[in-house]
mmCIF file of C-alpha atoms and ligand atoms in Angstrom:
data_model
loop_
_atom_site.group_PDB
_atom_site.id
_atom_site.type_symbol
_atom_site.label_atom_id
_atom_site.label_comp_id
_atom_site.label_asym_id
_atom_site.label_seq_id
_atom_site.Cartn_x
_atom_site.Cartn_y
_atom_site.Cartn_z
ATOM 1 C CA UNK A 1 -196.560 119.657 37.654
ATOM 2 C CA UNK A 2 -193.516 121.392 36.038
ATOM 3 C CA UNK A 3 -190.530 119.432 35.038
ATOM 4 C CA UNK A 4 -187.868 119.143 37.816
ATOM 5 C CA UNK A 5 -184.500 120.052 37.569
ATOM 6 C CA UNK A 6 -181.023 120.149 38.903
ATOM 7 C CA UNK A 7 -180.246 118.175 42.441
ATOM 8 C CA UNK A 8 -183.582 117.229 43.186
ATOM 9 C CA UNK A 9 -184.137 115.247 39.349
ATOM 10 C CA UNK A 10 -180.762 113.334 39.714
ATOM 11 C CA UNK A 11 -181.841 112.208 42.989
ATOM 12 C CA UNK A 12 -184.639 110.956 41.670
ATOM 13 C CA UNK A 13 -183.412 109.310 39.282
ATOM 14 C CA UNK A 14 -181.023 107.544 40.896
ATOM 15 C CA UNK A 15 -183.921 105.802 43.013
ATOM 16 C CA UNK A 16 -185.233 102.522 41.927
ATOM 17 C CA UNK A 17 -188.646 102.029 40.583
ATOM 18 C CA UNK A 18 -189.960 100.486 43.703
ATOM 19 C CA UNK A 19 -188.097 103.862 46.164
ATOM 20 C CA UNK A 20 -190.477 105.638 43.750
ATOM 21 C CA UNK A 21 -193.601 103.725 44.136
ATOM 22 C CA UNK A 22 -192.761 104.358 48.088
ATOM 23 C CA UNK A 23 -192.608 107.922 47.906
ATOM 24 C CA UNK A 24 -195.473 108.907 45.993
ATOM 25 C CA UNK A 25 -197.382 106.806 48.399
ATOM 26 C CA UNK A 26 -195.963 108.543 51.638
ATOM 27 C CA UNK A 27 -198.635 110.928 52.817
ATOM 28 C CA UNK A 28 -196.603 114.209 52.926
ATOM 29 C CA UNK A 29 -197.474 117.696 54.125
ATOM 30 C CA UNK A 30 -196.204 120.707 51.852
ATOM 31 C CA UNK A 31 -195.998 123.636 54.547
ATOM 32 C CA UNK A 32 -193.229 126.089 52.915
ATOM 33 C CA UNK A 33 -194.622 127.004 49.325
ATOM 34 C CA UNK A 34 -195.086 130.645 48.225
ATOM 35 C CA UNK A 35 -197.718 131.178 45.488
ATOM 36 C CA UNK A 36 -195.831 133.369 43.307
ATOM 37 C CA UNK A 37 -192.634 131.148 43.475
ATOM 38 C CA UNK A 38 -194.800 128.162 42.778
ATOM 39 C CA UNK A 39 -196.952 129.019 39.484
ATOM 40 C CA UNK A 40 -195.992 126.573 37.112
ATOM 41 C CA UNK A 41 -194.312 127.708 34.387
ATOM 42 C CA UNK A 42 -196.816 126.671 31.513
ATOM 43 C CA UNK A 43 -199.441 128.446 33.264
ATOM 44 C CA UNK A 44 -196.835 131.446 33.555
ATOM 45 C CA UNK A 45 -196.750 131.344 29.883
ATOM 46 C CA UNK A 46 -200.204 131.366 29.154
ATOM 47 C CA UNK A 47 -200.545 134.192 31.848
ATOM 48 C CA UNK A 48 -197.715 135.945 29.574
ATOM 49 C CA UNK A 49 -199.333 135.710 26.546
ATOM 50 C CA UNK A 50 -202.536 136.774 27.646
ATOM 51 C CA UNK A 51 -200.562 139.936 29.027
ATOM 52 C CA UNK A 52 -198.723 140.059 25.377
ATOM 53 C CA UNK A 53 -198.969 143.683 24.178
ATOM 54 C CA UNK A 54 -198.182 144.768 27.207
ATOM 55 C CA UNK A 55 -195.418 142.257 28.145
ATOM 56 C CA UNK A 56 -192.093 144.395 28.860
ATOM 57 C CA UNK A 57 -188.767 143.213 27.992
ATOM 58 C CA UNK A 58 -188.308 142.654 31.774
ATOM 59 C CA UNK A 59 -191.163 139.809 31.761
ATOM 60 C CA UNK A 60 -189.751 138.432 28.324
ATOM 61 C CA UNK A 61 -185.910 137.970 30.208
ATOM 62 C CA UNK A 62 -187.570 136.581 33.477
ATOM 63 C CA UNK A 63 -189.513 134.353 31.460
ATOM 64 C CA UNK A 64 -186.928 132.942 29.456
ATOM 65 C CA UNK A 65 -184.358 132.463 32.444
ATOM 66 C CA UNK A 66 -187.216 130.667 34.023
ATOM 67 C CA UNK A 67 -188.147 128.427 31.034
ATOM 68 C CA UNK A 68 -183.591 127.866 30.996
ATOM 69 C CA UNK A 69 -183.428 127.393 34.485
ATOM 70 C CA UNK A 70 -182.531 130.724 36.512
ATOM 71 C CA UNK A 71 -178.734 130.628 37.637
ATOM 72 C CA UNK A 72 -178.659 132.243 41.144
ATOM 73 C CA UNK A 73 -175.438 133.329 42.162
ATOM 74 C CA UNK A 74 -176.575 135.541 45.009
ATOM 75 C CA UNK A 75 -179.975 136.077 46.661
ATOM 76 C CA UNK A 76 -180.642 139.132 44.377
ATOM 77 C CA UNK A 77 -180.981 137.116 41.533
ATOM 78 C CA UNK A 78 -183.740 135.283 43.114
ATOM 79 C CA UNK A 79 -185.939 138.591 43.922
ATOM 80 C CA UNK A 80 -185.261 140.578 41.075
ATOM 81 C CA UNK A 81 -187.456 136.913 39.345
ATOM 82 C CA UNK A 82 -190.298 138.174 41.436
ATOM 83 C CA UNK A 83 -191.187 141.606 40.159
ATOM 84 C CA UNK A 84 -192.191 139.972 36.192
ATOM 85 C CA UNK A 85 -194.246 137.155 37.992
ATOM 86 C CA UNK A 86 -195.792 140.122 40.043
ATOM 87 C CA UNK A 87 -196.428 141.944 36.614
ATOM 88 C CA UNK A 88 -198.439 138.456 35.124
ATOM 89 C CA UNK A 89 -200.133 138.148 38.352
ATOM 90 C CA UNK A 90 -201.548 141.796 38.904
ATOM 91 C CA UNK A 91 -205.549 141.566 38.140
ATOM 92 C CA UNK A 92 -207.889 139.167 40.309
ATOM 93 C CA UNK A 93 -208.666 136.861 37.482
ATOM 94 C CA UNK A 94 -205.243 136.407 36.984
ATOM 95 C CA UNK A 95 -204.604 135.775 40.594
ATOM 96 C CA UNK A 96 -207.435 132.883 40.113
ATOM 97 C CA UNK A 97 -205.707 131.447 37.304
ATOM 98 C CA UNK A 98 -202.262 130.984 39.560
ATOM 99 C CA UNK A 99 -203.951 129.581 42.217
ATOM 100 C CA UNK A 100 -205.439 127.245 40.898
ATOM 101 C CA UNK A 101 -202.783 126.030 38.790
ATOM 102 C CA UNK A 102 -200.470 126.179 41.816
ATOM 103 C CA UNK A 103 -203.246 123.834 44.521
ATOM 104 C CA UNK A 104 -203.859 121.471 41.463
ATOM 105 C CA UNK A 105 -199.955 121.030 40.831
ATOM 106 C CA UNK A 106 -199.880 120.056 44.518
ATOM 107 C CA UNK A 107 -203.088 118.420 45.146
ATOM 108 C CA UNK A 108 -204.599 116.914 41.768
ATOM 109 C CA UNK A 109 -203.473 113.328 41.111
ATOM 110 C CA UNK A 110 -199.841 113.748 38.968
ATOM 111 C CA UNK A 111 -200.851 111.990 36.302
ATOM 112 C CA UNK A 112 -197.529 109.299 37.145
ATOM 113 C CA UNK A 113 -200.112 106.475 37.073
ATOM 114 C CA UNK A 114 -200.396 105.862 40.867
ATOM 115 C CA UNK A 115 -203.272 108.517 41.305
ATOM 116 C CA UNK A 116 -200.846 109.641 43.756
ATOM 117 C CA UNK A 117 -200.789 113.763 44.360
ATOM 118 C CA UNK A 118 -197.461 115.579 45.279
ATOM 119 C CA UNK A 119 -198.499 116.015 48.435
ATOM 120 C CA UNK A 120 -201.684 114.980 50.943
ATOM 121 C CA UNK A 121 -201.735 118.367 52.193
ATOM 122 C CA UNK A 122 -200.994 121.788 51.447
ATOM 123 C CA UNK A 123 -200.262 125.019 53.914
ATOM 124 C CA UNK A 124 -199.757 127.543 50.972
ATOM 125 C CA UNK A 125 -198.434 131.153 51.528
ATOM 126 C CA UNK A 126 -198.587 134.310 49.975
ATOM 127 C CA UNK A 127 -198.506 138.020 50.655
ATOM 128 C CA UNK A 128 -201.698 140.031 50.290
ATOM 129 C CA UNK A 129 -200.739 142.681 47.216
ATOM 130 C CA UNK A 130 -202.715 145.806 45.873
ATOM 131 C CA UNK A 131 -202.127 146.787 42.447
ATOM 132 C CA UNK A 132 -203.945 148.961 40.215
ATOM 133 C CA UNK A 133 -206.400 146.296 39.688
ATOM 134 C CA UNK A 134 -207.324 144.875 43.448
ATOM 135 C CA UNK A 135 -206.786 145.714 46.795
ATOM 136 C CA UNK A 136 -204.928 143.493 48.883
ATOM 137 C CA UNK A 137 -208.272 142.255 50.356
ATOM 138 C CA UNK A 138 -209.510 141.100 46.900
ATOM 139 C CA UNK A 139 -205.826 139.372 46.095
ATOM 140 C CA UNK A 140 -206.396 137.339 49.338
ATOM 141 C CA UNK A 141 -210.041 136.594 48.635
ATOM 142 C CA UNK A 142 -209.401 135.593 44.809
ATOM 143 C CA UNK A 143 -206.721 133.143 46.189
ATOM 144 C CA UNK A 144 -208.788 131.918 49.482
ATOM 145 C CA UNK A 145 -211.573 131.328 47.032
ATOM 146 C CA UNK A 146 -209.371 128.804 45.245
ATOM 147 C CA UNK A 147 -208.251 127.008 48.569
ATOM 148 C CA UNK A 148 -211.594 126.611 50.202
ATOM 149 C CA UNK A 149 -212.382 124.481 46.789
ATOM 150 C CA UNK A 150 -210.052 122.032 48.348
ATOM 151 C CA UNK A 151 -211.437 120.359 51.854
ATOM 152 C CA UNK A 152 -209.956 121.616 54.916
ATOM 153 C CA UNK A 153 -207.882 118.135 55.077
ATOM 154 C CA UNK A 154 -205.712 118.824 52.244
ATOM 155 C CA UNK A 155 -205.761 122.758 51.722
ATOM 156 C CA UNK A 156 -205.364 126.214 53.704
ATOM 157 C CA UNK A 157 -203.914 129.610 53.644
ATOM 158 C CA UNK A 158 -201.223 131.141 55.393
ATOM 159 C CA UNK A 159 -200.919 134.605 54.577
ATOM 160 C CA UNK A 160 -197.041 136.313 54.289
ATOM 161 C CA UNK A 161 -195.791 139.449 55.728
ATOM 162 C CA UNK A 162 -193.108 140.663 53.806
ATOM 163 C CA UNK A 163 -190.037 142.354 55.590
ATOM 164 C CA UNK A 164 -189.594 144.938 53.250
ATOM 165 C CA UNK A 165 -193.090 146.493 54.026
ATOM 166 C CA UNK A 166 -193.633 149.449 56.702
ATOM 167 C CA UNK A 167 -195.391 149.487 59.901
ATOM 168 C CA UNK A 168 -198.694 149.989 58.656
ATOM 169 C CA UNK A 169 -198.578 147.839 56.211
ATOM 170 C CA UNK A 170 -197.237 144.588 58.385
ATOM 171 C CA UNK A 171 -200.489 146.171 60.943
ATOM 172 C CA UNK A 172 -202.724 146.370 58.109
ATOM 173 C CA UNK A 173 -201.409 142.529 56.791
ATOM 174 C CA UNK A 174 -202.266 140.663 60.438
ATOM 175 C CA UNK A 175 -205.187 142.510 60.825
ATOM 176 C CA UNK A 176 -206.349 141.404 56.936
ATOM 177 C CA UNK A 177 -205.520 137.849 58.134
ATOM 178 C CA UNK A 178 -207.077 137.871 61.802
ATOM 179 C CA UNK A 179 -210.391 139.256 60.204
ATOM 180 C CA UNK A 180 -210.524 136.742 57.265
ATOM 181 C CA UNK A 181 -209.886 134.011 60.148
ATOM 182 C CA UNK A 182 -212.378 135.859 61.883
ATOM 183 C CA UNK A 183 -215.301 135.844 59.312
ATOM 184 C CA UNK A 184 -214.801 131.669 59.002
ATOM 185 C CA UNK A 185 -212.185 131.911 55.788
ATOM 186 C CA UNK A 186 -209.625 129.594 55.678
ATOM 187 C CA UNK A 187 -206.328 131.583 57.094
ATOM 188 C CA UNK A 188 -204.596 129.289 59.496
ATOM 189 C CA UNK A 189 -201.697 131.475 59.845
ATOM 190 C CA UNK A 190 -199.330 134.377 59.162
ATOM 191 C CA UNK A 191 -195.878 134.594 57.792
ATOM 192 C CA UNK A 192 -192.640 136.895 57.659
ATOM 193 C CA UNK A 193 -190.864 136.287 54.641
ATOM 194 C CA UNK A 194 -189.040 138.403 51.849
ATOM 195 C CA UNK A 195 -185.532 139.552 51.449
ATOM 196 C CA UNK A 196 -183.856 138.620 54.502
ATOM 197 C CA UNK A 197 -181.529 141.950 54.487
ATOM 198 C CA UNK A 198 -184.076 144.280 55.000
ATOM 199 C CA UNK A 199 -186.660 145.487 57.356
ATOM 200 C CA UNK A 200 -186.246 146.060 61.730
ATOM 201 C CA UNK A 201 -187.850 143.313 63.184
ATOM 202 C CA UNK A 202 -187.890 144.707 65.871
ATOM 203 C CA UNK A 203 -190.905 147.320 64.889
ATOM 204 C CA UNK A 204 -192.454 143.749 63.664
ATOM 205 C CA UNK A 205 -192.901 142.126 66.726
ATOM 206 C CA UNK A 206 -195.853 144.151 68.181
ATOM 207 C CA UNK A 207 -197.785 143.239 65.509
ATOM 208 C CA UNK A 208 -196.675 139.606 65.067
ATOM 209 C CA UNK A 209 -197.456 138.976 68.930
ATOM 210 C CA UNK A 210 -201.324 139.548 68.144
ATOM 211 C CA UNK A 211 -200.860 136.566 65.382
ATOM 212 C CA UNK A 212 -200.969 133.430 68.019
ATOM 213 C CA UNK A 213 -203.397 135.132 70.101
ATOM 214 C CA UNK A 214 -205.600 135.510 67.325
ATOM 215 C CA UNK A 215 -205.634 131.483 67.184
ATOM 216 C CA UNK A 216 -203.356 131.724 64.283
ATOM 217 C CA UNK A 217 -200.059 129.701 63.725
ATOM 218 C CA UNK A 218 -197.172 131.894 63.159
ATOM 219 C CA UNK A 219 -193.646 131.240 61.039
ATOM 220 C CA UNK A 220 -190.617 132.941 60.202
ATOM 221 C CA UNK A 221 -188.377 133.013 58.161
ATOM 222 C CA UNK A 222 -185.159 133.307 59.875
ATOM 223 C CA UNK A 223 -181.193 133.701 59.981
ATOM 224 C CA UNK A 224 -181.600 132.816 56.285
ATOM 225 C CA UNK A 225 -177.993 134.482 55.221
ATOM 226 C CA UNK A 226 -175.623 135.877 56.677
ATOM 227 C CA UNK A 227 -176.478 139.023 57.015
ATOM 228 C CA UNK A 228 -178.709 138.388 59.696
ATOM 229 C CA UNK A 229 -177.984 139.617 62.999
ATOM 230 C CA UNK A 230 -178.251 137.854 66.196
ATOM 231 C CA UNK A 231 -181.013 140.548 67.255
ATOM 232 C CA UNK A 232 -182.874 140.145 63.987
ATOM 233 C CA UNK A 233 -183.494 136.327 65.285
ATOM 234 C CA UNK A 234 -184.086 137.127 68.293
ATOM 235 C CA UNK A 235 -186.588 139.848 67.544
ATOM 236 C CA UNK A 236 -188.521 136.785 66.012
ATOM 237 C CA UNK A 237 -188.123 134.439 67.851
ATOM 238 C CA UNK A 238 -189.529 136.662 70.749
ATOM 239 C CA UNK A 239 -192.984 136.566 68.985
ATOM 240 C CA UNK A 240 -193.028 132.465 69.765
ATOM 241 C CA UNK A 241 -192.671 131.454 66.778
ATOM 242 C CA UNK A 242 -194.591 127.500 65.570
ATOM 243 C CA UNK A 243 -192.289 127.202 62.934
ATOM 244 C CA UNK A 244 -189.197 128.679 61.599
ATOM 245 C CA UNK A 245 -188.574 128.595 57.576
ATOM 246 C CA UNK A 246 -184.862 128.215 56.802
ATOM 247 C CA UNK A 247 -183.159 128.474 60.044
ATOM 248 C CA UNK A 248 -179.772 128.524 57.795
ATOM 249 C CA UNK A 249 -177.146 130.906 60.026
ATOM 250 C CA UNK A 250 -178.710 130.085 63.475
ATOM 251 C CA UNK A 251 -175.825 130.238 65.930
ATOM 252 C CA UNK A 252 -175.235 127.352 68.312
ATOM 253 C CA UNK A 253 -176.789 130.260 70.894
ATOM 254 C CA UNK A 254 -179.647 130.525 69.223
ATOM 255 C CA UNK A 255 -179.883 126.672 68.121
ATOM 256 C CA UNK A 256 -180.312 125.926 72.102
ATOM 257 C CA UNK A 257 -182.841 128.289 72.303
ATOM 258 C CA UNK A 258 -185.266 126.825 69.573
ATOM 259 C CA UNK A 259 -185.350 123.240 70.949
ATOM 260 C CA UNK A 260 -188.738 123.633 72.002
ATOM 261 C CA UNK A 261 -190.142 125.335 68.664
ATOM 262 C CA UNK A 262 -192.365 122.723 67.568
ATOM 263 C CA UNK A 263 -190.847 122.566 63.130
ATOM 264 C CA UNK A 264 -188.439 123.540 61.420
ATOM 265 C CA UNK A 265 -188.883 124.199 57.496
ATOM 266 C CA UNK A 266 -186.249 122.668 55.619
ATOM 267 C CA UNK A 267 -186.059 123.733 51.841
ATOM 268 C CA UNK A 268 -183.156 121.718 50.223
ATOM 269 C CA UNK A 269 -183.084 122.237 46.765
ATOM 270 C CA UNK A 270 -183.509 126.100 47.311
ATOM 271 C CA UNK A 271 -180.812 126.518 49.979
ATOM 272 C CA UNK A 272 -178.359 124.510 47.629
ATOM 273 C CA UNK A 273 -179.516 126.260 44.329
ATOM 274 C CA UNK A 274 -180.076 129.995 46.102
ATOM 275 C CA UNK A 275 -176.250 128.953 46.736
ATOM 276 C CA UNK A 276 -177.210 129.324 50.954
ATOM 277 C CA UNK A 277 -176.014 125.896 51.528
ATOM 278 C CA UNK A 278 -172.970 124.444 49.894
ATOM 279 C CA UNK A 279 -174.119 121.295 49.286
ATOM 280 C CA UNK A 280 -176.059 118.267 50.810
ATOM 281 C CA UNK A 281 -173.110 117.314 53.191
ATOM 282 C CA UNK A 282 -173.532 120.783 55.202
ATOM 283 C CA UNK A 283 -176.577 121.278 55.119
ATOM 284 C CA UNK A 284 -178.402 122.049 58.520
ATOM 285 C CA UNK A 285 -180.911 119.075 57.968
ATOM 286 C CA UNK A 286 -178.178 117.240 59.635
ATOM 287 C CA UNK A 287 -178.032 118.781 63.030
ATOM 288 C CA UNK A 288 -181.789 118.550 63.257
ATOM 289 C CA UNK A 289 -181.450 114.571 61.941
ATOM 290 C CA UNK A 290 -179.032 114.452 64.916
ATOM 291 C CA UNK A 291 -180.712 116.227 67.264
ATOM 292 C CA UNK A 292 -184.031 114.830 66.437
ATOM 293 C CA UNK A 293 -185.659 118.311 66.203
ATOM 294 C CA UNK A 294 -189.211 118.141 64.307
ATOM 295 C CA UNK A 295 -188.503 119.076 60.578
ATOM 296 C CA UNK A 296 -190.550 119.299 57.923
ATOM 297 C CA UNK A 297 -189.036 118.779 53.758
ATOM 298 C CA UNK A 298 -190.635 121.492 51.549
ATOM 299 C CA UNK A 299 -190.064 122.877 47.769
ATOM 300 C CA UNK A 300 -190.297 126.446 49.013
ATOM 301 C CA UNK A 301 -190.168 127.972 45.592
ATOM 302 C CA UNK A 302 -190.762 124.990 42.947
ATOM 303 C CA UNK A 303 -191.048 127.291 39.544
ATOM 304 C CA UNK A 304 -187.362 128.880 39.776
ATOM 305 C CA UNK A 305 -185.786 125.656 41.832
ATOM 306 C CA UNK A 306 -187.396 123.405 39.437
ATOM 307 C CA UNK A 307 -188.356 121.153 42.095
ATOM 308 C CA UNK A 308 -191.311 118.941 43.468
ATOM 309 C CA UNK A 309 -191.943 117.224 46.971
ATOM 310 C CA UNK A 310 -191.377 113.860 45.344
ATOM 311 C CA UNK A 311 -187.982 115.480 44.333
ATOM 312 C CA UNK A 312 -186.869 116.864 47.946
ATOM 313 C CA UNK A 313 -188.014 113.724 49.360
ATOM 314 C CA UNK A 314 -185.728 111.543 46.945
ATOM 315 C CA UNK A 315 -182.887 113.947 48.141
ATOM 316 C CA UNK A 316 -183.336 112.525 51.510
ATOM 317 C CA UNK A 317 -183.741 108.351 50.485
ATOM 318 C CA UNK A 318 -180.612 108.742 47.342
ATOM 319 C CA UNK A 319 -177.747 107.827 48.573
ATOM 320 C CA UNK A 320 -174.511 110.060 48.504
ATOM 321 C CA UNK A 321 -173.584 112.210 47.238
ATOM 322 C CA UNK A 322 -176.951 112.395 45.313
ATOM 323 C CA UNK A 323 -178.778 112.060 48.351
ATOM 324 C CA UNK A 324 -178.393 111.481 52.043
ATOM 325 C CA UNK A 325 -179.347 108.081 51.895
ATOM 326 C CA UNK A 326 -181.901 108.085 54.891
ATOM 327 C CA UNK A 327 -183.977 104.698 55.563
ATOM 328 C CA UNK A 328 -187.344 104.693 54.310
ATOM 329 C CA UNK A 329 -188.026 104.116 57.808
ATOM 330 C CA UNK A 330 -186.728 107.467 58.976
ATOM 331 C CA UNK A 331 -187.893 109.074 55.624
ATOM 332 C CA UNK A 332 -191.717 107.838 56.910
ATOM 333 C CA UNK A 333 -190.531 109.134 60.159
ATOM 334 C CA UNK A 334 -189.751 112.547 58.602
ATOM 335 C CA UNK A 335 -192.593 112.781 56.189
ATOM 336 C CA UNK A 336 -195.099 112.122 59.632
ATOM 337 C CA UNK A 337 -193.702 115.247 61.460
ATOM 338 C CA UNK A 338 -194.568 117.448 58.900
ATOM 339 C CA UNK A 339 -198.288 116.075 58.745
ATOM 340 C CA UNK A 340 -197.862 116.963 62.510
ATOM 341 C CA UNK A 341 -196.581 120.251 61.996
ATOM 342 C CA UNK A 342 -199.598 121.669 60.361
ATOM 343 C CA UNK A 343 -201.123 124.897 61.694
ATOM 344 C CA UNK A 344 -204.844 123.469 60.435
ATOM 345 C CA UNK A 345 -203.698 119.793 61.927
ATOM 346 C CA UNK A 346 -205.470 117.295 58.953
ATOM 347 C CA UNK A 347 -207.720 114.979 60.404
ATOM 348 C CA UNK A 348 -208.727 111.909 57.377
HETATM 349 C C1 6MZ B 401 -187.601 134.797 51.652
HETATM 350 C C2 6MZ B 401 -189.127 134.358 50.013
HETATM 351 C C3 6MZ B 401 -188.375 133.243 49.572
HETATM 352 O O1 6MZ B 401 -195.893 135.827 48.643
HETATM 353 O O2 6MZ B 401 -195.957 136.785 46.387
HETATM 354 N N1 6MZ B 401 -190.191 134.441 49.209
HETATM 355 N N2 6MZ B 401 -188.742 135.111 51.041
HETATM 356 N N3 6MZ B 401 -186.835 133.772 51.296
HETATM 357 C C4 6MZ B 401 -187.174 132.961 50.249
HETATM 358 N N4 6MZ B 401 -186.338 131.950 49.908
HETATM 359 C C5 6MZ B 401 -185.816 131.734 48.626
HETATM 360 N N5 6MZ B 401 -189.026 132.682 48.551
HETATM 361 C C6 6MZ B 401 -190.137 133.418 48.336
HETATM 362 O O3 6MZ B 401 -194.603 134.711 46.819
HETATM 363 C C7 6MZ B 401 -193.383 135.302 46.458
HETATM 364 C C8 6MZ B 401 -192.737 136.014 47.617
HETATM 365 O O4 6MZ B 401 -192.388 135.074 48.640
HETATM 366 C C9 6MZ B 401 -191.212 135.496 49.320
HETATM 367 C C10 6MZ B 401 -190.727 136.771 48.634
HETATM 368 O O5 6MZ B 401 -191.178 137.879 49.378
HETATM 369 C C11 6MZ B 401 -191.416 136.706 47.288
HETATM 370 O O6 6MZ B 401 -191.608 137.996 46.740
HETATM 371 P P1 6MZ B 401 -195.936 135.519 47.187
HETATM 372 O O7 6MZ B 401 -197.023 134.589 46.786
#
């Protein structure tokens, strides 16, 4: 596991030993992690130097602000991160290497002396990518390989449409993940993620409606900044959403109508850092806390937020302003309804 960073790290160390020892021992399920936003960063490195005499001076910068900690003023300064990681993960073998790095960061023992792992179990996501080296069947196979080394209690796939991609490419995505499903891999569901100003969802939802009856669980990322329209959400929520990642501009409207979506995915660290959120006081986690809506407390992006689930869980038991000083009563509380809110529910 990387070093953490920023708000989650001073939460954390603000708890006492024993809030620690209670943490690491909760049984917590990771369900909003995307591969590429979760390689850790010495395994980035290596990937770089590997890549060396071809490295541009675009990997070198993205590297380095990585290895600093990225400032993100606005949300472009969080995508235009992805394109060098894309550039270190572009061959099959290299894909490997990332997974694996990323599933043992979340599911080997952390080497903190409990035996402990960050989390019990782990619903990672990722979007299917063709470069010159693989198609985007390959990419999904090289990382599905790499979860199905993990049981079926502690690892599976969701696989991530991205809203910048066209029709036939979101068609060609769900039908990549229905088949896999369909020939016994582990895909338990599908994803709409990406820059949250572009793409009609509207032209998604005829494809996304095949996800659920498909026997796949299906999430969106949604109302994520401002620039999100009423009919954007409503687009996706029409599809019947499991989950919703985010959930950051829903209007009071649109809150009523998502009391009966089972989770919501609630990524502290990155909605305070991606400067979404304002700070801990505002955050949305509060009107779910209140409302006792299902919730589940995920790193989302743990290489350029510098965070880890024992991090976003300490932001929830520190108390303020570090934290939001929850009970360890309703942190157990918490950390059960996202072992509840798995697509590929973990039976031990
Ligand atoms: C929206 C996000 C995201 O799929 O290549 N991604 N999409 N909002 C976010 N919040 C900050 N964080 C990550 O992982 C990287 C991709 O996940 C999506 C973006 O499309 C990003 O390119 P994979 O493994």
């Amino acid at each position: 596991m990387s070093e953490i960073a920023g708000p989650a790290a001073a939460a954390l160390a603000s708890l006492s030993p024993d809030d620690v020892l209670f943490l690491q021992a909760l049984p917590k399920a990771e369900l909003h992690a995307h591969l590429n936003g979760s390689i850790p960063i010495k395994t980035l490195l290596e990937l770089a130097q590997q890549h060396s005499p071809t490295q541009s001076s675009e990997v070198a910068d993205t590297l380095q602000k990585l290895k600093s900690g990225a400032v993100l003023d606005e949300i472009d300064d969080f995508f235009s991160l992805m394109p060098a990681i894309y550039a270190l993960t572009s061959t099959p073998e290299a894909v490997t290497t990332a997974t694996r790095a990323v599933l043992q960061s979340f599911l080997n023992p952390t080497g903190d002396g409990t035996g402990s792992p960050q989390c019990a179990y782990l619903e990672l996501r990722t979007t299917p990518r063709a470069t010159a080296h693989m198609t985007q069947e390959r990419y999904l196979t090289a990382v599905l390989d790499e979860v199905e080394f993990y049981p079926a209690t502690q690892a599976a796939l969701i696989v991530s449409v991205d809203r910048r991609m066209s029709d036939l490419d979101v068609e060609e995505c769900v039908s990549l993940a229905i088949e896999m499903k369909n020939r016994g891999r582990r895909v338990v569901g599908v994803d709409v993620c990406g820059d949250p100003r572009k793409g009609d969802m509207q032209s998604f939802t005829q494809h996304l409606l095949r996800v659920k009856g498909a026997g796949l669980g299906l999430t969106v990322h949604i109302a994520e900044c401002t620039e999100n329209t009423t009919e954007d959400s409503l687009a996706l929520l029409s599809c019947r959403p499991d989950r919703l990642g985010h959930t950051t501009f829903l209007s009071d409207e649109l809150k009523a109508l998502i009391r009966l979506i089972p989770c919501v995915e609630i990524c502290l660290s990155s909605n305070i850092l991606g400067k979404l959120v304002a700070s801990l006081d505002t955050h949305h986690i509060h009107y779910y806390l209140k409302n006792n809506h299902p919730i589940v407390i995920c790193t989302d992006d743990a290489l350029p937020f510098r965070t880890s689930c024992l991090g976003e869980y300490s932001l929830l038991l520190a108390q303020p302003p570090l934290g939001l000083g929850l009970s360890r009563g309703d942190v157990t509380r918490i950390a059960r309804m996202g072992m509840d809110a798995a697509f590929s529910r973990p039976c031990d």
